[in-house]
Tab-separated table of C-alpha atoms and ligand atoms in Angstrom:
chain	number	residue	atom	x	y	z
A	1	MET	CA	0.212	-0.499	0.117
A	2	ALA	CA	2.526	2.568	1.473
A	3	GLU	CA	4.561	2.400	-2.147
A	4	GLN	CA	1.697	3.366	-3.559
A	5	GLU	CA	0.915	6.592	-2.048
A	6	PRO	CA	1.982	9.522	-3.388
A	7	GLU	CA	5.636	10.508	-1.673
A	8	GLU	CA	4.137	13.628	-0.875
A	9	LEU	CA	1.297	11.971	1.090
A	10	LEU	CA	3.490	10.723	3.177
A	11	GLU	CA	5.107	13.472	4.784
A	12	LEU	CA	4.490	14.405	8.793
A	13	SER	CA	4.125	18.227	9.470
A	14	SER	CA	6.496	18.929	12.060
A	15	ASP	CA	3.870	18.797	14.310
A	16	THR	CA	3.509	15.542	14.049
A	17	ARG	CA	6.418	14.545	13.868
A	18	SER	CA	7.578	16.090	17.126
A	19	THR	CA	4.340	13.884	18.605
A	20	LEU	CA	4.988	11.287	17.415
A	21	GLU	CA	8.604	11.763	18.854
A	22	GLN	CA	7.705	12.702	21.813
A	23	HIS	CA	5.843	9.823	22.843
A	24	ASN	CA	7.158	6.521	20.584
A	25	LEU	CA	4.837	6.599	18.349
A	26	ARG	CA	6.780	5.808	14.903
A	27	PRO	CA	3.444	5.229	11.410
A	28	LEU	CA	3.674	1.865	10.009
A	29	TRP	CA	5.254	2.477	6.362
A	30	GLU	CA	8.116	3.947	7.894
A	31	VAL	CA	9.338	0.534	10.531
A	32	GLU	CA	7.889	-2.999	8.429
A	33	ASP	CA	10.488	-2.391	5.949
A	34	ASP	CA	12.621	-3.017	9.278
A	35	MET	CA	10.766	-6.232	10.314
A	36	GLY	CA	12.444	-9.372	10.408
A	37	HIS	CA	15.979	-7.980	10.459
A	38	LEU	CA	16.746	-8.466	13.873
A	39	LEU	CA	18.277	-11.520	13.870
A	40	ASP	CA	21.098	-12.469	10.899
A	41	ASP	CA	19.203	-14.457	7.895
A	42	LEU	CA	20.148	-18.114	7.611
A	43	GLU	CA	22.668	-19.309	5.458
A	44	ALA	CA	23.253	-22.716	4.304
A	45	ASP	CA	26.395	-24.157	6.089
A	46	ILE	CA	28.629	-26.928	7.061
A	47	TRP	CA	30.942	-27.932	9.839
A	48	LYS	CA	33.552	-30.622	8.877
A	49	TRP	CA	34.396	-33.293	11.583
A	50	GLU	CA	37.848	-32.973	11.309
A	51	ASP	CA	37.782	-28.821	12.267
A	52	ILE	CA	35.039	-29.745	14.991
A	53	GLN	CA	37.991	-32.524	16.347
A	54	ALA	CA	40.455	-29.946	15.867
A	55	ALA	CA	38.548	-27.507	17.911
A	56	ILE	CA	37.395	-29.318	20.609
A	57	ASP	CA	40.739	-31.210	21.288
A	58	GLY	CA	42.539	-27.583	22.095
A	59	ILE	CA	39.260	-26.644	24.414
A	60	GLU	CA	39.925	-29.894	25.614
A	61	ALA	CA	43.808	-30.047	26.575
A	62	ASP	CA	43.301	-26.212	27.567
A	63	VAL	CA	40.174	-26.111	29.855
A	64	PRO	CA	39.298	-28.427	32.699
A	65	ILE	CA	36.030	-28.647	32.731
A	66	ALA	CA	36.234	-27.872	36.185
A	67	ASP	CA	37.691	-24.344	35.799
A	68	LEU	CA	34.646	-23.319	34.206
A	69	PRO	CA	32.812	-20.813	35.555
A	70	PRO	CA	29.894	-21.992	37.902
A	71	GLY	CA	26.602	-22.911	35.798
A	72	PHE	CA	28.828	-22.801	32.513
A	73	GLN	CA	30.594	-26.584	33.568
A	74	ARG	CA	29.978	-27.486	29.841
A	75	ARG	CA	32.546	-28.329	27.826
A	76	VAL	CA	31.346	-27.755	23.886
A	77	ALA	CA	32.454	-25.673	20.687
A	78	VAL	CA	28.950	-24.530	19.164
A	79	PRO	CA	28.675	-23.925	15.603
A	80	ILE	CA	27.782	-20.103	14.796
A	81	ASN	CA	25.816	-19.273	11.817
A	82	ALA	CA	22.769	-17.086	13.189
A	83	GLU	CA	23.338	-14.828	16.456
A	84	HIS	CA	24.815	-17.304	19.086
A	85	ALA	CA	24.272	-20.642	17.062
A	86	ILE	CA	23.332	-22.488	14.227
A	87	SER	CA	19.951	-21.368	13.703
A	88	ASN	CA	18.252	-18.951	15.059
A	89	THR	CA	15.218	-21.867	16.751
A	90	ILE	CA	17.854	-24.722	17.353
A	91	TYR	CA	21.551	-25.089	18.975
A	92	VAL	CA	23.071	-27.527	18.401
A	93	GLY	CA	27.487	-27.801	20.213
A	94	VAL	CA	29.638	-30.470	20.802
A	95	GLN	CA	30.758	-31.611	24.241
A	96	THR	CA	33.997	-33.481	25.646
A	97	VAL	CA	33.916	-35.157	29.250
A	98	SER	CA	37.646	-36.695	29.625
A	99	PRO	CA	38.116	-39.475	31.548
A	100	GLY	CA	37.470	-39.158	34.741
A	101	GLU	CA	35.428	-36.112	35.177
A	102	THR	CA	31.588	-35.270	35.300
A	103	ALA	CA	29.754	-32.234	33.811
A	104	PRO	CA	28.022	-31.467	36.990
A	105	SER	CA	24.375	-31.137	37.830
A	106	HIS	CA	21.922	-28.645	36.936
A	107	ARG	CA	18.359	-28.016	35.223
A	108	HIS	CA	16.807	-25.419	32.924
A	109	ALA	CA	13.219	-24.267	30.780
A	110	ALA	CA	14.905	-25.582	28.161
A	111	SER	CA	14.523	-28.638	26.211
A	112	ALA	CA	17.449	-30.693	25.658
A	113	LEU	CA	19.258	-33.841	24.342
A	114	ARG	CA	22.628	-35.562	23.964
A	115	PHE	CA	23.051	-36.951	20.590
A	116	THR	CA	25.733	-39.740	21.237
A	117	ILE	CA	28.950	-39.016	18.661
A	118	ASP	CA	32.055	-41.489	20.388
A	119	GLY	CA	30.230	-43.316	23.423
A	120	HIS	CA	31.234	-46.039	25.604
A	121	GLU	CA	29.140	-48.053	28.271
A	122	ASP	CA	30.768	-46.718	30.853
A	123	MET	CA	29.645	-42.923	29.887
A	124	LYS	CA	26.533	-41.795	31.220
A	125	THR	CA	24.271	-38.810	31.523
A	126	VAL	CA	21.966	-38.790	34.553
A	127	VAL	CA	18.749	-37.876	34.190
A	128	ALA	CA	15.275	-37.273	37.080
A	129	GLY	CA	17.769	-40.150	39.041
A	130	GLU	CA	18.335	-42.649	36.309
A	131	GLU	CA	22.079	-43.019	34.865
A	132	PHE	CA	21.628	-43.796	31.121
A	133	PRO	CA	24.633	-45.076	29.447
A	134	MET	CA	25.577	-43.344	26.362
A	135	LYS	CA	26.594	-45.803	23.298
A	136	ASP	CA	27.307	-44.632	19.757
A	137	ASN	CA	24.308	-43.016	18.358
A	138	ASP	CA	22.043	-43.112	21.295
A	139	LEU	CA	20.302	-40.353	21.903
A	140	VAL	CA	18.993	-39.179	25.878
A	141	THR	CA	16.945	-36.636	26.497
A	142	THR	CA	17.059	-33.832	29.305
A	143	PRO	CA	13.678	-32.598	29.061
A	144	GLN	CA	12.808	-28.826	30.563
A	145	TRP	CA	13.641	-28.732	34.409
A	146	GLU	CA	15.072	-32.895	34.948
A	147	TRP	CA	18.419	-32.497	36.986
A	148	HIS	CA	20.746	-34.064	34.590
A	149	ASP	CA	25.021	-34.397	34.394
A	150	HIS	CA	27.114	-35.732	32.467
A	151	VAL	CA	29.791	-39.021	34.171
A	152	ASN	CA	33.132	-40.300	32.456
A	153	ASP	CA	33.749	-43.545	34.293
A	154	SER	CA	35.554	-44.827	30.947
A	155	ASP	CA	39.101	-44.771	30.012
A	156	GLU	CA	37.863	-42.742	27.092
A	157	THR	CA	37.291	-39.295	26.099
A	158	ALA	CA	33.159	-38.838	25.117
A	159	ALA	CA	32.359	-36.494	22.650
A	160	TRP	CA	28.527	-35.954	21.716
A	161	LEU	CA	25.772	-33.613	20.288
A	162	ASP	CA	24.007	-31.132	22.603
A	163	VAL	CA	20.600	-30.334	21.058
A	164	LEU	CA	18.685	-27.211	22.898
A	165	ASP	CA	16.134	-24.997	21.536
A	166	LEU	CA	18.414	-22.211	23.478
A	167	PRO	CA	18.211	-19.583	20.871
A	168	LEU	CA	14.732	-19.406	20.232
A	169	PHE	CA	14.202	-18.514	23.901
A	170	LEU	CA	16.684	-16.659	24.501
A	171	ASP	CA	16.703	-14.492	21.057
A	172	THR	CA	13.994	-14.719	18.928
A	173	LEU	CA	11.173	-15.084	21.996
A	174	ASN	CA	13.941	-12.509	23.852
A	175	ASN	CA	13.578	-14.645	27.052
A	176	THR	CA	15.366	-15.398	30.420
A	177	HIS	CA	17.445	-18.189	30.959
A	178	VAL	CA	15.306	-20.446	33.776
A	179	PHE	CA	18.289	-22.325	35.068
A	180	GLU	CA	19.379	-23.896	38.365
A	181	ASN	CA	22.653	-25.194	39.737
A	182	HIS	CA	21.826	-28.503	41.953
A	183	GLU	CA	23.870	-28.068	45.061
A	184	LEU	CA	26.069	-31.342	44.618
A	185	GLU	CA	27.842	-31.860	41.720
A	186	ARG	CA	25.961	-35.512	40.982
A	187	GLN	CA	22.751	-35.901	41.703
A	188	PRO	CA	21.824	-39.310	43.734
A	189	VAL	CA	21.319	-41.506	41.801
A	190	THR	CA	17.684	-42.700	42.858
A	191	LYS	CA	16.225	-44.997	39.974
A	192	SER	CA	17.773	-48.319	38.610
A	193	GLN	CA	18.563	-48.389	34.927
A	194	GLY	CA	16.123	-49.701	32.111
A	195	TYR	CA	13.360	-47.036	34.876
A	196	TRP	CA	12.195	-44.691	33.019
A	197	ALA	CA	11.743	-46.696	30.105
A	198	SER	CA	9.806	-49.211	31.363
A	199	GLN	CA	7.310	-46.366	32.512
A	200	TYR	CA	6.547	-45.832	29.151
A	201	GLY	CA	6.344	-49.298	26.940
A	202	ARG	CA	3.743	-51.571	26.483
A	203	GLY	CA	2.429	-51.947	29.931
A	204	ARG	CA	1.716	-48.839	32.013
A	205	PRO	CA	1.630	-47.966	35.911
A	206	ALA	CA	-2.039	-49.281	36.288
A	207	GLY	CA	-5.004	-46.250	37.523
A	208	GLU	CA	-2.730	-43.562	37.210
A	209	GLN	CA	-4.331	-40.706	35.109
A	210	LYS	CA	-2.125	-38.069	33.044
A	211	ASP	CA	-2.364	-35.350	35.380
A	212	GLY	CA	-0.966	-32.999	32.422
A	213	SER	CA	1.426	-31.931	34.546
A	214	ILE	CA	4.545	-30.235	33.108
A	215	PRO	CA	8.016	-29.556	35.386
A	216	GLY	CA	8.686	-26.555	36.958
A	217	PRO	CA	7.457	-23.301	37.166
A	218	PHE	CA	5.614	-23.455	33.792
A	219	GLU	CA	2.129	-23.957	32.154
A	220	GLY	CA	0.957	-25.032	29.004
A	221	ASN	CA	-0.871	-27.815	27.055
A	222	GLN	CA	2.060	-30.501	25.813
A	223	GLU	CA	2.540	-33.609	26.848
A	224	PRO	CA	5.886	-33.710	28.654
A	225	THR	CA	8.464	-35.384	26.894
A	226	PRO	CA	9.609	-38.161	29.947
A	227	PRO	CA	13.696	-38.838	30.469
A	228	TYR	CA	14.465	-41.534	27.858
A	229	ARG	CA	17.013	-43.872	26.287
A	230	PHE	CA	16.971	-43.666	22.432
A	231	GLY	CA	19.272	-47.357	22.201
A	232	TRP	CA	20.921	-47.073	18.529
A	233	ASP	CA	20.364	-50.623	18.025
A	234	GLU	CA	17.272	-50.756	18.351
A	235	MET	CA	16.300	-47.376	15.477
A	236	GLU	CA	18.808	-48.814	13.071
A	237	ALA	CA	17.410	-52.076	13.051
A	238	SER	CA	13.492	-50.052	12.729
A	239	LEU	CA	15.003	-48.211	10.057
A	240	ARG	CA	16.189	-51.507	8.195
A	241	GLN	CA	13.344	-53.132	8.435
A	242	ARG	CA	11.749	-50.025	6.991
A	243	ALA	CA	13.986	-49.774	4.138
A	244	ASP	CA	14.001	-53.832	3.467
A	245	ASN	CA	10.014	-53.566	3.174
A	246	ASP	CA	8.781	-50.365	2.543
A	247	GLU	CA	8.940	-47.394	0.140
A	248	PRO	CA	11.317	-44.322	1.146
A	249	ASP	CA	9.643	-40.589	1.224
A	250	PRO	CA	10.633	-38.646	-1.412
A	251	TYR	CA	12.406	-36.160	-0.183
A	252	ASP	CA	13.690	-37.874	3.178
A	253	GLY	CA	14.649	-40.792	2.211
A	254	TYR	CA	13.692	-43.745	4.421
A	255	SER	CA	12.529	-41.955	7.703
A	256	LEU	CA	11.901	-42.824	11.435
A	257	ALA	CA	10.128	-40.101	14.213
A	258	TYR	CA	11.742	-40.072	17.480
A	259	VAL	CA	8.525	-40.571	18.920
A	260	ASN	CA	7.734	-38.468	22.329
A	261	PRO	CA	7.247	-41.692	24.495
A	262	ALA	CA	4.716	-40.464	26.262
A	263	THR	CA	2.016	-40.410	23.567
A	264	GLY	CA	3.665	-42.554	21.100
A	265	GLU	CA	3.958	-39.705	18.556
A	266	GLU	CA	6.203	-36.639	17.264
A	267	PRO	CA	7.436	-33.844	18.560
A	268	LEU	CA	9.902	-35.866	20.683
A	269	PHE	CA	9.902	-31.951	22.223
A	270	PRO	CA	7.624	-28.807	22.087
A	271	THR	CA	9.443	-27.144	20.044
A	272	MET	CA	11.970	-29.929	18.030
A	273	SER	CA	11.464	-32.812	15.947
A	274	PHE	CA	14.195	-35.681	15.498
A	275	ARG	CA	13.892	-38.265	12.670
A	276	ALA	CA	16.907	-40.827	11.502
A	277	GLN	CA	16.882	-40.951	7.753
A	278	LEU	CA	18.322	-43.564	5.704
A	279	LEU	CA	19.003	-42.289	2.165
A	280	ASN	CA	19.591	-45.454	-0.185
A	281	ASP	CA	18.214	-45.033	-3.010
A	282	GLY	CA	20.205	-42.192	-5.188
A	283	PRO	CA	18.868	-38.591	-5.050
A	284	THR	CA	16.037	-37.538	-3.035
A	285	ASP	CA	13.484	-35.356	-4.708
A	286	ALA	CA	13.810	-31.445	-4.437
A	287	HIS	CA	11.671	-29.148	-1.775
A	288	PHE	CA	11.289	-26.284	0.603
A	289	HIS	CA	9.589	-25.463	3.818
A	290	ASN	CA	9.600	-22.797	6.267
A	291	ALA	CA	11.467	-24.825	9.507
A	292	THR	CA	15.085	-25.154	9.847
A	293	GLU	CA	16.871	-28.743	9.283
A	294	VAL	CA	20.261	-29.338	10.926
A	295	TYR	CA	21.281	-32.268	10.057
A	296	PHE	CA	24.249	-34.936	11.804
A	297	VAL	CA	26.045	-37.473	9.327
A	298	ILE	CA	25.131	-40.265	11.206
A	299	GLU	CA	27.162	-41.894	8.562
A	300	GLY	CA	28.272	-42.430	4.857
A	301	GLU	CA	29.228	-40.010	2.408
A	302	GLY	CA	27.107	-37.530	-0.581
A	303	ALA	CA	26.246	-34.115	-0.411
A	304	THR	CA	22.765	-32.121	0.372
A	305	HIS	CA	22.357	-29.470	-2.463
A	306	VAL	CA	20.347	-25.839	-0.739
A	307	ASP	CA	19.453	-23.300	-3.652
A	308	GLY	CA	22.359	-24.567	-6.260
A	309	GLU	CA	25.368	-24.727	-3.484
A	310	ALA	CA	26.399	-28.535	-2.480
A	311	LEU	CA	27.365	-29.386	1.115
A	312	GLU	CA	29.698	-32.212	0.682
A	313	TRP	CA	29.441	-33.648	3.591
A	314	GLY	CA	31.221	-37.195	5.902
A	315	GLN	CA	30.466	-39.058	8.944
A	316	TRP	CA	29.614	-36.865	11.930
A	317	ASP	CA	29.435	-33.714	9.761
A	318	ILE	CA	27.054	-30.687	11.316
A	319	PHE	CA	25.407	-28.559	8.181
A	320	VAL	CA	22.150	-26.460	8.154
A	321	VAL	CA	19.430	-25.544	5.867
A	322	PRO	CA	17.827	-22.526	6.017
A	323	PRO	CA	14.081	-21.529	6.036
A	324	ASP	CA	12.794	-21.506	2.153
A	325	ALA	CA	15.596	-22.636	0.984
A	326	PRO	CA	15.049	-25.578	-1.917
A	327	HIS	CA	17.404	-28.214	-1.158
A	328	HIS	CA	17.482	-32.423	-2.153
A	329	HIS	CA	19.881	-35.047	-0.404
A	330	GLU	CA	22.522	-37.490	-2.956
A	331	PRO	CA	23.916	-39.560	-0.854
A	332	ASP	CA	27.474	-41.298	-2.369
A	333	ASP	CA	25.876	-44.898	-1.580
A	334	GLU	CA	23.910	-45.152	1.464
A	335	ALA	CA	23.882	-42.929	4.507
A	336	ILE	CA	22.712	-42.151	7.590
A	337	LEU	CA	21.507	-38.257	8.680
A	338	LEU	CA	19.558	-36.992	11.972
A	339	GLY	CA	17.698	-34.440	11.114
A	340	MET	CA	16.866	-32.224	13.093
A	341	THR	CA	13.799	-29.717	12.856
A	342	ASP	CA	12.204	-26.397	14.314
A	343	ARG	CA	8.636	-27.959	12.353
A	344	PRO	CA	6.955	-28.432	15.981
A	345	ILE	CA	6.871	-24.638	16.581
A	346	LEU	CA	5.330	-23.211	12.890
A	347	GLU	CA	2.886	-26.003	13.272
A	348	ALA	CA	1.395	-24.736	16.247
A	349	MET	CA	1.089	-21.463	15.048
A	350	ASN	CA	-0.640	-23.173	11.918
A	351	PHE	CA	2.330	-21.511	10.589
A	352	TYR	CA	4.044	-24.386	8.439
A	353	ALA	CA	4.344	-24.825	4.874
A	354	GLU	CA	6.250	-27.144	2.183
A	355	ALA	CA	6.689	-27.941	-1.275
A	356	GLY	CA	7.658	-30.369	-3.739
A	357	ILE	CA	9.915	-28.973	-6.515
A	358	ASP	CA	9.780	-30.579	-9.889
A	359	GLY	CA	12.510	-31.280	-12.544
B	1	FE2	FE1	21.940	-28.275	30.119
B	2	FE2	FE1	14.035	-30.901	4.174
């Protein structure tokens, strides 16, 4: 509208101008072009594992976790693409814990998970009283307001992906990092191993109604995500059964969602959704959507073509596909990706859209 108005009609008298300024008001046509430019536009980008490895090796050699300031006792290399993270909604970091070290117990409003890159049976994430082993490619949830600490009782350095919705809260919504340190470095282990998984299997606690209550000082209408470990052995077996028996999705290959164990449905968290994707059928078809996708390469090599740019990836690389960018995957042979997306946020606003691209 404003563009079609004759320029002279948009001139304000000096009286009007000073009234506006005095009361901190502006006409819409002067602000609308600025909207949407507070945060950086996201661009397609890739972080190669050898570069991440060099960075985390350096950090590990220089900085014991115990020397980090209280509240920040996590030794992490963070891929930066947006203001402070890989995207404006999802944060990904690569964390290491050396043999004998503990990343002390804390809890926060942000939803989080660990995806083990280089793990070990004696490397554990302790969540809500249970020790969850972190074997290669295991995914462990550390849901909102649940205590969690990471303990390395093995003789090898462990590395994993941290994935949180922090930039959504802190940058996009300009909210507060609601956070608390535990009084102990390690929270007490009060549950036997397998407890949390056992309560979300085919048998559920009898006679207990879901009360819909959300941990901590928060309110909402989403079913809370329980503490849970998705063991890779089972996940990979399900993925291969799918590949052996079913047709692939044209855009995402054979794709299995990590569901919220409480509901059996996506999304895993109110703000983030996760899939394991097996690609073995040549290039996928191109599509685009208004959700951001962050990918971690579980195994294999190939390229993802984003807006005409080829992001060439190998095992353990991390890359990002920005909102609305046309993209397709092209594995060299067989590859498995961990796909992470903020799609649930857009769906909660009835605003998610995607479309295939002919060609
Ligand atoms: Fe945390
Ligand atoms: Fe996609």
